Amino acid sequence: MLEALSCGLRTFLRVAPLCVAFSGSFAILGVGIISLLSAAGLAPMGLPLIGGFLLIAPALLAGFFGISRALRSGRKPSWRDITQGFRQSPRALWGLLVVCLFLFVIWVTDAGILYSFMLGRSYAGWKMMFPLSGELMRFHLGAAVAGSLFAVIVFCITAYAVPLLIERRANLVVAVTASVRAIFRSIAANMTWSLILGGTVIVSIIVPLLLTVTLPVMAFATESLYQQVFPDEPA
């Protein structure tokens, strides 16, 4: 994992301005959404929404793979490589991500139901995102327990399936099966990586400027781990 993180950092430093601009767009979007929640008196829903981002974040790998693909070919990456990374992704990838989006909707809906039963009143201001009282603590613990199941499911089916699909090395069924098998072959290491990945992204969304660095670093580190588990087949 340390080797993968080191590789991710080195790749990021080679194309930092482009990566910061790409990741920054999601940081701005996140700030906007949380600001709207706060203004609407639903600030505690901010953390569940941030956690839910992890369920749809695998979609961003297509753009980062486009950047690394350009680097491997000896070219200077540009926005065109990012857009081509998305455009050239197979339909099976988008089918898998629709499943992730469906789980995200269920997760946010469950969090909303918990909010109505456990809190049920207005909480405005960014600081109310955090467990500053007993009732907020109970809400966040309940939401975390409910969301952890979805997070584990999404990690197992996408961790290696998304890269396999992006590189067109497998169809949807084979990619998901291979991903789940790879997870369970080294479950301790993979679950540790999932905690590092999830914790880093969540903290970075709370402190949005961090996301412009950590998101690309973790994406490139994920690609490095994938290449270790599924090395290129010899020509």
XYZ file of C-alpha atoms in Angstrom:
235
model
C 0.000 0.000 0.000
C 2.835 2.397 0.771
C 4.315 1.672 -2.634
C 0.960 2.384 -4.287
C 0.564 5.662 -2.364
C 4.093 6.670 -3.337
C 3.338 5.890 -6.974
C 0.101 7.865 -6.750
C 1.918 10.887 -5.328
C 4.621 10.766 -8.005
C 2.032 10.594 -10.774
C 0.097 13.498 -9.255
C 3.215 15.671 -9.063
C 3.845 15.127 -12.785
C 0.443 16.588 -13.705
C -0.515 18.562 -10.604
C -2.156 21.603 -12.281
C -4.522 19.468 -14.388
C -5.363 17.172 -11.471
C -6.029 20.100 -9.130
C -8.342 21.704 -11.692
C -10.223 18.421 -12.297
C -10.569 17.573 -8.603
C -11.286 21.173 -7.693
C -14.514 21.089 -9.685
C -15.834 18.358 -7.371
C -14.614 20.209 -4.281
C -16.580 23.292 -5.396
C -19.643 21.160 -6.098
C -19.388 19.584 -2.647
C -19.097 22.943 -0.919
C -22.152 24.157 -2.824
C -24.281 21.138 -1.886
C -23.307 21.264 1.796
C -23.960 25.016 1.855
C -27.456 24.406 0.475
C -28.110 21.735 3.117
C -26.936 24.089 5.833
C -29.092 26.940 4.556
C -32.087 24.600 4.477
C -31.523 23.613 8.105
C -30.360 20.098 7.198
C -26.695 20.502 8.107
C -26.367 17.090 9.864
C -27.153 15.416 6.523
C -23.835 16.759 5.242
C -21.720 13.927 6.667
C -23.971 11.127 5.357
C -23.915 12.805 1.951
C -20.117 13.006 2.089
C -19.964 9.320 3.011
C -22.331 8.530 0.164
C -19.908 10.177 -2.261
C -17.689 7.113 -1.851
C -20.410 5.017 -3.481
C -20.237 6.982 -6.750
C -16.579 8.078 -6.640
C -15.382 5.055 -8.720
C -16.863 6.820 -11.770
C -14.066 9.404 -11.549
C -11.411 6.757 -12.186
C -12.172 6.905 -15.908
C -10.901 10.492 -16.050
C -7.779 9.788 -14.015
C -7.027 6.678 -16.073
C -7.190 8.927 -19.131
C -4.484 11.106 -17.583
C -2.214 8.184 -16.703
C -2.766 6.652 -20.145
C -1.478 9.852 -21.744
C 1.574 9.825 -19.456
C 2.405 6.240 -20.390
C 2.235 7.144 -24.065
C 4.732 9.962 -23.517
C 2.260 12.822 -24.038
C 1.417 15.763 -21.821
C -2.099 15.086 -20.475
C -4.862 17.594 -21.119
C -8.585 17.971 -20.528
C -9.095 16.098 -23.777
C -7.555 12.978 -22.210
C -9.924 13.257 -19.257
C -12.990 13.557 -21.474
C -11.782 10.729 -23.711
C -11.306 8.588 -20.607
C -15.030 8.937 -19.956
C -16.144 8.756 -23.584
C -14.144 5.616 -24.343
C -15.358 3.721 -21.281
C -17.526 0.709 -22.161
C -21.258 0.645 -21.511
C -20.733 -2.096 -18.942
C -18.880 0.396 -16.744
C -21.812 2.787 -16.775
C -24.154 -0.099 -16.013
C -22.090 -0.904 -12.922
C -22.073 2.740 -11.875
C -25.861 2.900 -12.222
C -25.979 0.160 -9.577
C -23.685 2.288 -7.378
C -25.941 5.302 -7.931
C -28.961 3.220 -6.930
C -27.214 2.207 -3.687
C -26.296 5.868 -3.121
C -29.971 6.873 -3.395
C -30.973 4.132 -0.922
C -28.214 5.234 1.456
C -29.235 8.913 1.386
C -32.907 7.943 1.758
C -32.110 5.800 4.810
C -30.103 8.671 6.303
C -33.036 11.013 5.673
C -35.429 8.634 7.443
C -33.057 8.432 10.407
C -32.874 12.207 10.435
C -36.647 12.580 10.573
C -36.997 10.067 13.416
C -33.907 10.922 15.486
C -33.603 14.682 14.958
C -36.634 16.046 13.144
C -35.849 19.732 13.438
C -33.777 22.418 11.758
C -29.992 22.525 12.213
C -28.325 25.389 10.342
C -24.618 26.193 10.075
C -21.648 24.111 8.966
C -20.649 23.232 12.533
C -23.947 21.363 12.938
C -22.621 18.781 10.468
C -20.585 17.322 13.308
C -21.640 15.317 16.400
C -21.595 18.225 18.845
C -24.344 16.807 21.045
C -25.646 13.446 22.150
C -28.534 13.423 19.694
C -26.285 14.351 16.773
C -23.804 11.670 17.844
C -26.546 9.021 17.870
C -27.733 10.113 14.431
C -24.264 9.953 12.900
C -23.529 6.559 14.476
C -26.817 5.188 13.170
C -26.184 6.613 9.718
C -22.633 5.238 9.696
C -23.782 1.728 10.607
C -26.476 1.831 7.930
C -24.088 3.170 5.290
C -21.174 0.841 6.054
C -22.966 -2.117 4.471
C -23.475 -0.211 1.212
C -19.848 0.965 1.302
C -18.517 -2.586 1.679
C -20.725 -3.867 -1.148
C -19.652 -1.104 -3.517
C -15.979 -1.520 -2.642
C -16.074 -5.261 -3.271
C -17.769 -5.010 -6.659
C -15.918 -1.946 -7.961
C -12.405 -1.972 -6.459
C -10.934 -3.953 -9.356
C -13.952 -4.270 -11.643
C -13.896 -0.580 -12.619
C -10.239 -0.656 -13.781
C -10.811 -3.956 -15.579
C -13.781 -2.474 -17.425
C -12.010 0.804 -18.221
C -9.175 -1.144 -19.823
C -11.647 -3.493 -21.523
C -10.011 -6.586 -20.075
C -13.289 -8.216 -19.041
C -17.033 -7.985 -19.419
C -19.250 -6.873 -16.538
C -19.880 -10.272 -14.971
C -16.259 -11.401 -15.226
C -14.953 -8.066 -13.908
C -17.230 -8.041 -10.850
C -16.497 -11.694 -10.111
C -12.748 -11.092 -10.412
C -12.990 -8.047 -8.140
C -14.843 -9.907 -5.389
C -12.435 -12.849 -5.587
C -9.419 -10.530 -5.410
C -10.873 -8.808 -2.341
C -11.446 -12.065 -0.478
C -8.045 -13.513 -1.431
C -6.447 -10.766 0.667
C -9.353 -9.444 2.677
C -7.353 -7.892 5.534
C -5.139 -5.836 3.212
C -8.050 -4.797 0.992
C -10.276 -3.768 3.904
C -7.383 -1.768 5.330
C -7.007 -0.043 1.984
C -10.747 0.665 1.871
C -10.551 2.349 5.294
C -7.561 4.437 4.232
C -9.260 5.379 0.982
C -12.602 6.174 2.582
C -11.172 8.051 5.552
C -8.891 10.157 3.365
C -11.657 11.144 0.962
C -14.161 11.935 3.734
C -11.710 14.157 5.631
C -10.733 15.825 2.364
C -14.336 16.663 1.494
C -14.799 18.208 4.926
C -11.687 20.303 4.225
C -12.357 20.881 0.487
C -8.915 22.184 -0.501
C -7.408 18.834 0.486
C -9.612 17.068 -2.038
C -7.784 18.718 -4.933
C -4.673 16.756 -3.914
C -5.913 13.622 -2.185
C -8.494 12.639 -4.811
C -5.972 12.310 -7.673
C -3.315 10.774 -5.414
C -5.747 8.099 -4.213
C -7.037 7.512 -7.754
C -3.525 6.935 -9.106
C -2.685 4.792 -6.051
C -5.785 2.694 -6.788
C -4.563 2.222 -10.343
C -1.168 1.128 -9.023
C -2.751 -1.458 -6.709
C -4.906 -2.728 -9.552
C -1.815 -3.196 -11.729
C -0.159 -5.187 -8.939
C -3.162 -7.501 -8.541
C -3.933 -7.739 -12.277
C -0.621 -7.191 -14.085
C -0.661 -6.699 -17.851
C -0.650 -9.956 -19.744
C 2.573 -10.598 -21.690
C 2.298 -9.896 -25.390
